[in-house]
XYZ file of C-alpha atoms in Angstrom:
390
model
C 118.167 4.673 -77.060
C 115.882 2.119 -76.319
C 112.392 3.425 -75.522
C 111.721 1.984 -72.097
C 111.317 3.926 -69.315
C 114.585 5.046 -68.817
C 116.715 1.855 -70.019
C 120.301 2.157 -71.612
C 120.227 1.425 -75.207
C 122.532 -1.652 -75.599
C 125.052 -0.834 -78.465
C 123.960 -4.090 -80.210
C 120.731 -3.337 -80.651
C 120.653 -0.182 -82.616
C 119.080 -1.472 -86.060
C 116.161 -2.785 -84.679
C 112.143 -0.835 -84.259
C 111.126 1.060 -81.310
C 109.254 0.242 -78.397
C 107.071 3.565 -78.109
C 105.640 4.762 -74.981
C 103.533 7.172 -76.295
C 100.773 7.352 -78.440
C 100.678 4.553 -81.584
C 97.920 3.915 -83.979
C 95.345 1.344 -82.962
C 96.853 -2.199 -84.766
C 93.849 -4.855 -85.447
C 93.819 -7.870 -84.113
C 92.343 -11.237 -85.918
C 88.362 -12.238 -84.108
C 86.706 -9.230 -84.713
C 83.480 -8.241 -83.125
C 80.918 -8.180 -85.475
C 77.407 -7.986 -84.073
C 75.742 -10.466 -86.593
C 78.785 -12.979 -85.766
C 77.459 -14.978 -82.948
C 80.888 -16.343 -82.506
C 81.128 -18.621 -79.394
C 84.258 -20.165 -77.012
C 83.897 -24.065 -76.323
C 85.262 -26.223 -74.399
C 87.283 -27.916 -76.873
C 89.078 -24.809 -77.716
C 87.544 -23.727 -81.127
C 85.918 -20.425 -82.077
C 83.816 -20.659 -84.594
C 80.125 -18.923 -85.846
C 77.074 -20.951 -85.803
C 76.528 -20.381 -89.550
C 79.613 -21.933 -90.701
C 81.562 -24.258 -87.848
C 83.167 -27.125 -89.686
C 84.489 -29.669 -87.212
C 88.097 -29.862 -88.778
C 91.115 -28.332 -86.712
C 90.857 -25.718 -88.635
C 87.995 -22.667 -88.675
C 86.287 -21.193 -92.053
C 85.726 -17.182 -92.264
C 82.100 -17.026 -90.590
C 81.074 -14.254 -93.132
C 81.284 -12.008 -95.373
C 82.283 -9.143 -94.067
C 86.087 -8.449 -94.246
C 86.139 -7.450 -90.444
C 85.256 -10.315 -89.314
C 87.866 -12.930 -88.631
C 87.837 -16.708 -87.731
C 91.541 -17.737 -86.238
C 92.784 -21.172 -86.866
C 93.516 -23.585 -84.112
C 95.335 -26.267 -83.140
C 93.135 -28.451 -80.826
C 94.069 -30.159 -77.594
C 92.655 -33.166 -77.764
C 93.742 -34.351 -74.397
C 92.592 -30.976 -72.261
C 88.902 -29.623 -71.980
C 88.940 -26.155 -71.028
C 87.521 -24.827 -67.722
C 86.909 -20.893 -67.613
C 85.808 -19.096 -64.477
C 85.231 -15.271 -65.024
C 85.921 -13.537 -61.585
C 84.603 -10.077 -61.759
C 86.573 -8.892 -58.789
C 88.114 -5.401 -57.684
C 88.433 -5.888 -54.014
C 92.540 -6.327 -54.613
C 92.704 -2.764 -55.412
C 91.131 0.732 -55.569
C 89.553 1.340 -58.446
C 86.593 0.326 -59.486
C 85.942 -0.994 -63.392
C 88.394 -4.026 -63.198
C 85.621 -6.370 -62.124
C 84.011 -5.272 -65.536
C 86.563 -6.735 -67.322
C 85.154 -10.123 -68.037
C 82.076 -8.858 -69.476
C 83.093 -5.765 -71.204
C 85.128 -8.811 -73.053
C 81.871 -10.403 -74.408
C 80.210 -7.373 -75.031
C 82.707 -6.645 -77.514
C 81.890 -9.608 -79.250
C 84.044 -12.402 -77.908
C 81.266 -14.709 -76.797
C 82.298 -17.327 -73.952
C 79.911 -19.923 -73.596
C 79.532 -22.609 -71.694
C 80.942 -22.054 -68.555
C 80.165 -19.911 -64.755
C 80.804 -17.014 -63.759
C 82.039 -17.035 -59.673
C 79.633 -15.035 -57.600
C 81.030 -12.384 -55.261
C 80.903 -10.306 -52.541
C 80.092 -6.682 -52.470
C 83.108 -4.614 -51.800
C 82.979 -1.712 -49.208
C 85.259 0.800 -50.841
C 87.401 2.848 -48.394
C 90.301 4.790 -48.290
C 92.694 3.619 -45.151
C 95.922 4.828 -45.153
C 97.563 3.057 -42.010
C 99.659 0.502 -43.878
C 99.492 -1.713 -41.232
C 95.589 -2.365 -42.513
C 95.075 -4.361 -45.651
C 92.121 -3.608 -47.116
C 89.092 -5.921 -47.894
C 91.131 -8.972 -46.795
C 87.749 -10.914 -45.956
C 86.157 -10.357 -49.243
C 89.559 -11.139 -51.192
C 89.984 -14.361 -49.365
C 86.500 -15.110 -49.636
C 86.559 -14.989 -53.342
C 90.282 -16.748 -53.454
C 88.573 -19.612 -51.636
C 85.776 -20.271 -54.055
C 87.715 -19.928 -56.931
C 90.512 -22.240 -55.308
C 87.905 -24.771 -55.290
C 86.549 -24.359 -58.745
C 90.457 -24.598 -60.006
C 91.268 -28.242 -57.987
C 87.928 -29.757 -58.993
C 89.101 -28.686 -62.683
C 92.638 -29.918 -62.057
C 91.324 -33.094 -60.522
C 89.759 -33.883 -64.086
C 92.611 -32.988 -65.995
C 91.063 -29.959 -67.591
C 92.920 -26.420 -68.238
C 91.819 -23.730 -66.176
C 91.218 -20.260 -67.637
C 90.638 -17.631 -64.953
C 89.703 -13.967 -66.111
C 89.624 -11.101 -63.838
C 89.324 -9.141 -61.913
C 91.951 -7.782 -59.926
C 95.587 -9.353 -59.331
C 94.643 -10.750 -56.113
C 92.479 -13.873 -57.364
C 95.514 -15.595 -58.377
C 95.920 -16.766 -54.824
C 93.019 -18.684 -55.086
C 93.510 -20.142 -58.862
C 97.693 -20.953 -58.222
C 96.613 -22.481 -54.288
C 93.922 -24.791 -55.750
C 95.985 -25.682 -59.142
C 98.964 -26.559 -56.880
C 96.868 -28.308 -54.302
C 96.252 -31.291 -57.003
C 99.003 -30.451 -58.721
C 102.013 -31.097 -56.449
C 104.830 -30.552 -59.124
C 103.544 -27.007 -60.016
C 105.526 -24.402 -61.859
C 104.556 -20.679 -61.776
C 105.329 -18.003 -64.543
C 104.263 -14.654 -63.080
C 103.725 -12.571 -65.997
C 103.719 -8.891 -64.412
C 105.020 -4.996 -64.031
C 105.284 -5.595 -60.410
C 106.636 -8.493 -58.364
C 103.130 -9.155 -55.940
C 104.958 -10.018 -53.107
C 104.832 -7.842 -50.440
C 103.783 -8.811 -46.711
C 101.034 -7.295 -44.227
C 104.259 -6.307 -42.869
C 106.149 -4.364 -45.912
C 102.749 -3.118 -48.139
C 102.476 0.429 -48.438
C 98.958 0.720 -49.345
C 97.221 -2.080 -48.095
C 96.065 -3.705 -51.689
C 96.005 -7.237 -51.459
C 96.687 -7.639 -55.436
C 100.365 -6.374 -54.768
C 100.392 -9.022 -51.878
C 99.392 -12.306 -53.749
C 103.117 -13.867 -54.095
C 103.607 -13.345 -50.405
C 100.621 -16.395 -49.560
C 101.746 -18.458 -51.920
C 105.704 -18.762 -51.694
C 107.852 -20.428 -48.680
C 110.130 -19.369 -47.429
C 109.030 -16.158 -46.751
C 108.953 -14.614 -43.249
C 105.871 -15.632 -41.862
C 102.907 -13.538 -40.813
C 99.736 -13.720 -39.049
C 97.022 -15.112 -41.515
C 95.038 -12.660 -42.561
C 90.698 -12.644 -41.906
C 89.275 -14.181 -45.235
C 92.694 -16.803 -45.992
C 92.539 -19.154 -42.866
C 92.160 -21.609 -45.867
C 96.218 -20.433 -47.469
C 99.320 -21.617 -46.859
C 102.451 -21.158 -48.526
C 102.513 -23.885 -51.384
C 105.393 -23.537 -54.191
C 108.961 -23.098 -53.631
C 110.969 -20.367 -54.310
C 112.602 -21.919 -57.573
C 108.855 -23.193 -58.508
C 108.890 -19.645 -59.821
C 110.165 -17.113 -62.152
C 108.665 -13.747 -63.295
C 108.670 -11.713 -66.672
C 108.670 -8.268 -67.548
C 109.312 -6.688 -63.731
C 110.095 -2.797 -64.419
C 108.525 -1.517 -61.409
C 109.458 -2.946 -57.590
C 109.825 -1.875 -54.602
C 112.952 -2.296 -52.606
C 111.320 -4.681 -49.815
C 110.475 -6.862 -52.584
C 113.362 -6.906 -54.512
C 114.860 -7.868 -50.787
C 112.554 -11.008 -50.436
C 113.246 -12.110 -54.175
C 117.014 -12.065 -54.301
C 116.751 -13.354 -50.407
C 115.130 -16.942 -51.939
C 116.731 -16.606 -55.353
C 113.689 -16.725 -57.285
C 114.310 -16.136 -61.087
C 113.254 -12.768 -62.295
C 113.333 -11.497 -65.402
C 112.873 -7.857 -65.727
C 112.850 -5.678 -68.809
C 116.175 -4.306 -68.685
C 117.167 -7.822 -68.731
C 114.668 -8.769 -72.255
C 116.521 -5.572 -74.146
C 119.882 -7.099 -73.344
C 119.271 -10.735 -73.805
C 115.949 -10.977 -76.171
C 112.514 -12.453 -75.102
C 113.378 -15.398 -76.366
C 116.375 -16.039 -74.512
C 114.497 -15.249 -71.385
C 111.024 -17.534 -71.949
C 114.130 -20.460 -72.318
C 115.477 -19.774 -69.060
C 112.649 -19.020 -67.221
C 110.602 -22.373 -68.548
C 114.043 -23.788 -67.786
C 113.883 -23.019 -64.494
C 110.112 -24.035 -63.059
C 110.296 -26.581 -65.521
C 113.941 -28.044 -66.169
C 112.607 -31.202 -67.231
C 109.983 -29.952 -69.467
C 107.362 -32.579 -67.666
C 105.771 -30.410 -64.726
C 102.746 -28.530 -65.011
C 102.528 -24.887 -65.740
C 100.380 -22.342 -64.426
C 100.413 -18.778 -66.222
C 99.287 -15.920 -64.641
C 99.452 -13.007 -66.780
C 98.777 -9.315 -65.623
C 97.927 -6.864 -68.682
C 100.106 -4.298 -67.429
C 103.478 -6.260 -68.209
C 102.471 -4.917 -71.726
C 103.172 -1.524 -72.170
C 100.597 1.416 -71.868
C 100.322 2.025 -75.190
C 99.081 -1.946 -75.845
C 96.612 -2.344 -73.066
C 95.997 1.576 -71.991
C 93.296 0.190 -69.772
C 94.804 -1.169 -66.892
C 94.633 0.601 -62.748
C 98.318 0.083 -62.635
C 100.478 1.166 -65.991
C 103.911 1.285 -66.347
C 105.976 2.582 -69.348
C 108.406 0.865 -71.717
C 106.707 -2.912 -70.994
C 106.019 -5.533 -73.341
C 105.196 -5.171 -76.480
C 102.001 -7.050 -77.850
C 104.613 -9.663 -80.112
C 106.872 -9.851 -76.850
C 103.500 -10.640 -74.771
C 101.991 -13.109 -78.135
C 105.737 -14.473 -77.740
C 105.615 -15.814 -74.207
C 101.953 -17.401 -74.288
C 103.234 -19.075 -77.716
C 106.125 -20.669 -76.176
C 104.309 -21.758 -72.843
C 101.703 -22.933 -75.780
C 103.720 -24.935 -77.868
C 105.436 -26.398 -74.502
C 102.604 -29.039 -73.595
C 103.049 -28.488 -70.086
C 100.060 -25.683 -69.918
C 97.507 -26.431 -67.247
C 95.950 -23.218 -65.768
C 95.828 -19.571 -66.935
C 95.014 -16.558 -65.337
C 94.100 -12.745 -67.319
C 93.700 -9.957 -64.709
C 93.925 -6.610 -64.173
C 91.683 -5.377 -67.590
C 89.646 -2.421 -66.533
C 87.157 -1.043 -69.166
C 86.541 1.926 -67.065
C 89.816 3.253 -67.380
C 90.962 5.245 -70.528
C 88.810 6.039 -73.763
C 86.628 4.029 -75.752
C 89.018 3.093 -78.319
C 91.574 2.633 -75.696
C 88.851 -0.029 -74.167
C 88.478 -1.851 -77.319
C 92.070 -1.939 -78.142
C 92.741 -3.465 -74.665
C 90.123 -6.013 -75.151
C 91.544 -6.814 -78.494
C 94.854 -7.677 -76.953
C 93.826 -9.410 -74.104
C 92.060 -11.367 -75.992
C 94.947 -12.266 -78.489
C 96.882 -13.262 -75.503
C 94.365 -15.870 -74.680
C 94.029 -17.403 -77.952
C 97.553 -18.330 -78.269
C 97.875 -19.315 -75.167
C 95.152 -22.099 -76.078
C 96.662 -23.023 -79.211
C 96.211 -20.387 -81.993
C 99.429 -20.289 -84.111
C 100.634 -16.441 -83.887
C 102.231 -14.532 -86.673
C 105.799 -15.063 -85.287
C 107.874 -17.849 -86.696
C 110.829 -16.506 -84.242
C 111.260 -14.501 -81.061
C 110.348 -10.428 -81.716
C 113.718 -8.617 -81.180
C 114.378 -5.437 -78.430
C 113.420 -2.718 -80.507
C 115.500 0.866 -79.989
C 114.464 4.002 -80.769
C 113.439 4.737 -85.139
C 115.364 7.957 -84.676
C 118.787 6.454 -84.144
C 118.550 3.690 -86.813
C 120.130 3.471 -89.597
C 117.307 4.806 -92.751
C 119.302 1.966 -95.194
């Protein structure tokens, strides 16, 4: 049986590795985190140590020690990378997620050269009345800067590289990314489908809202205090999600209402991640000559890849499914803005921290160009138990 959540193990698919949910030993991850490695993230998309940066495509070992790793690169040479760190929890209620950005260069992956969005201090509460959303004014406050930021980059022709932060700050990076760029396609990378209302939320947290401000099409609600700025901007087949395994019925309702491509795990252990990166690019991009935005929520991995995340749900991803997707969108050309959210180092044990940061940060490499291990698209694993030991 396949090992996710409760999926039916297609008969097909019985030869092939598990996806655990449980427990796994910690699997390293190239770019280690050396203290005497003052490794460094430029614009051009190279990481590299002072001591020994050759200006090739390609990136020497920095040092000695065995642990420490330089990846190889291809470089864009037409796109200069923008990065805005948005250390933001106001989406949600639990604090540590606006850590994430800097728990990611403490661990040695030094990002240089670029600002980090200032924001607001959140008033933590605990409402109940779901017809409240909570900390709407600080979320759109912070969506609004950062939508900014994102055009200006846009306007130049630079990538944008958002890391969160909470869920929610994806309104402002898609809104400004699609504001320049009219032609915009969206691949929603995510556990949970983001698209409930003020209307249909049952607790209030904007980050399980962000879909809902940014889609038409959708029945229309009073703007709420913070996003006077927002208005629907991409249409419903501008979009397509990957690796849904947990949504609520008012959401499924408002997907399959507009017919927006989604992709959902069940659907990735029948048909194969690569099958469903084709026909998702497919659809947001059918051309293959519109601009893509990414945004990529840790928690379509599954726990035991990225433990530390506020919003977990078994049998996701794996980490080759997750390296699969970014090197597809990759290899595409049609990349132009990325967000990583929903990291929280406060959740989870140290060595569940570190192997979350690892991860994450694999995710991002390939997604700017570093070639991955996999030559072809991971297969659904089943369960070791009921293979075949030949």
């Amino acid at each position: 049986m396949i090992q996710r959540g409760t999926s039916p193990s297609p008969p097909c698919l019985r030869s092939y590795r598990t996806r655990s949910i449980g427990e796994s030993p910690n699997e390293g991850v190239s770019g280690g985190g050396e203290k005497n490695c003052k490794k460094r993230f430029v614009c051009v998309v190279k990481f590299y140590c002072d001591d020994h940066f050759n200006n090739d495509t390609k990136v020497r070992a920095c040092c000695s020690e065995e642990t420490c790793q330089i990846v190889s690169l291809r470089i864009r040479k037409t796109k200069r990378v923008v990065l805005d760190r948005v250390p933001f929890s106001g989406g949600q209620p639990r604090k540590g997620v606006e850590e994430g950005p800097s728990r990611l260069r403490k661990q040695g992956y030094k990002i240089s050269d670029f600002g980090e969005l200032q924001v607001p201090d959140i008033k933590r509460h605990n409402i109940t009345n779901t017809t409240l959303v909570k900390n709407s004014l600080e979320c759109g406050t912070v969506s609004e800067k950062l939508s900014q930021e994102i055009a200006k980059a846009t306007q130049e022709g630079k990538l944008s590289l958002t890391i969160g932060g909470d869920h929610s700050i994806a309104v402002g990076s898609v809104f400004g990314h699609a504001s320049v760029a009219k032609d915009l396609g969206l691949l929603w990378i995510d556990a949970h489908m983001d698209i409930n209302t003020p209307a249909t939320t049952t607790t209030g947290n904007i980050h399980g809202m962000p879909m809902s401000m940014l889609i038409k099409g959708i029945p229309e609600f009073q703007s709420l205090p913070g996003y006077e700025w927002c208005s629907p901007c991409l249409s419903p087949e501008d979009v397509a999600y990957i690796g849904l395994r947990d949504v609520e019925p008012q959401e499924r309702e408002i997907c399959e209402k507009l017919g927006i491509a989604s992709y959902t795990i069940d659907d990735i252990d029948k048909d194969g991640i690569g099958v469903i990166i084709k026909k998702a690019l497919k659809r947001i991009n059918p051309n293959g000559d519109r601009p893509i935005h990414v945004s990529y929520d840790i928690d379509s991995l599954d726990p035991k890849e990225t433990p530390s995340t506020g919003t977990p749900v078994r049998g996701g991803l794996t980490l080759d499914e997750g390296i699969y997707i970014a090197q597809i969108v990759a290899q595409s050309g049609c990349l132009s803005g990325i967000d990583i959210v929903e990291f929280n180092p406060a959740i989870g044990t140290e060595e569940d921290v570190i192997k979350t940061a690892k991860n994450t940060m694999e995710l991002i490499k390939i997604l700017l160009g570093k070639k991955s291990h996999l030559e072809k698209a991971p297969l659904p694993p089943v369960d070791d138990s009921k293979a075949s030991s030949g």
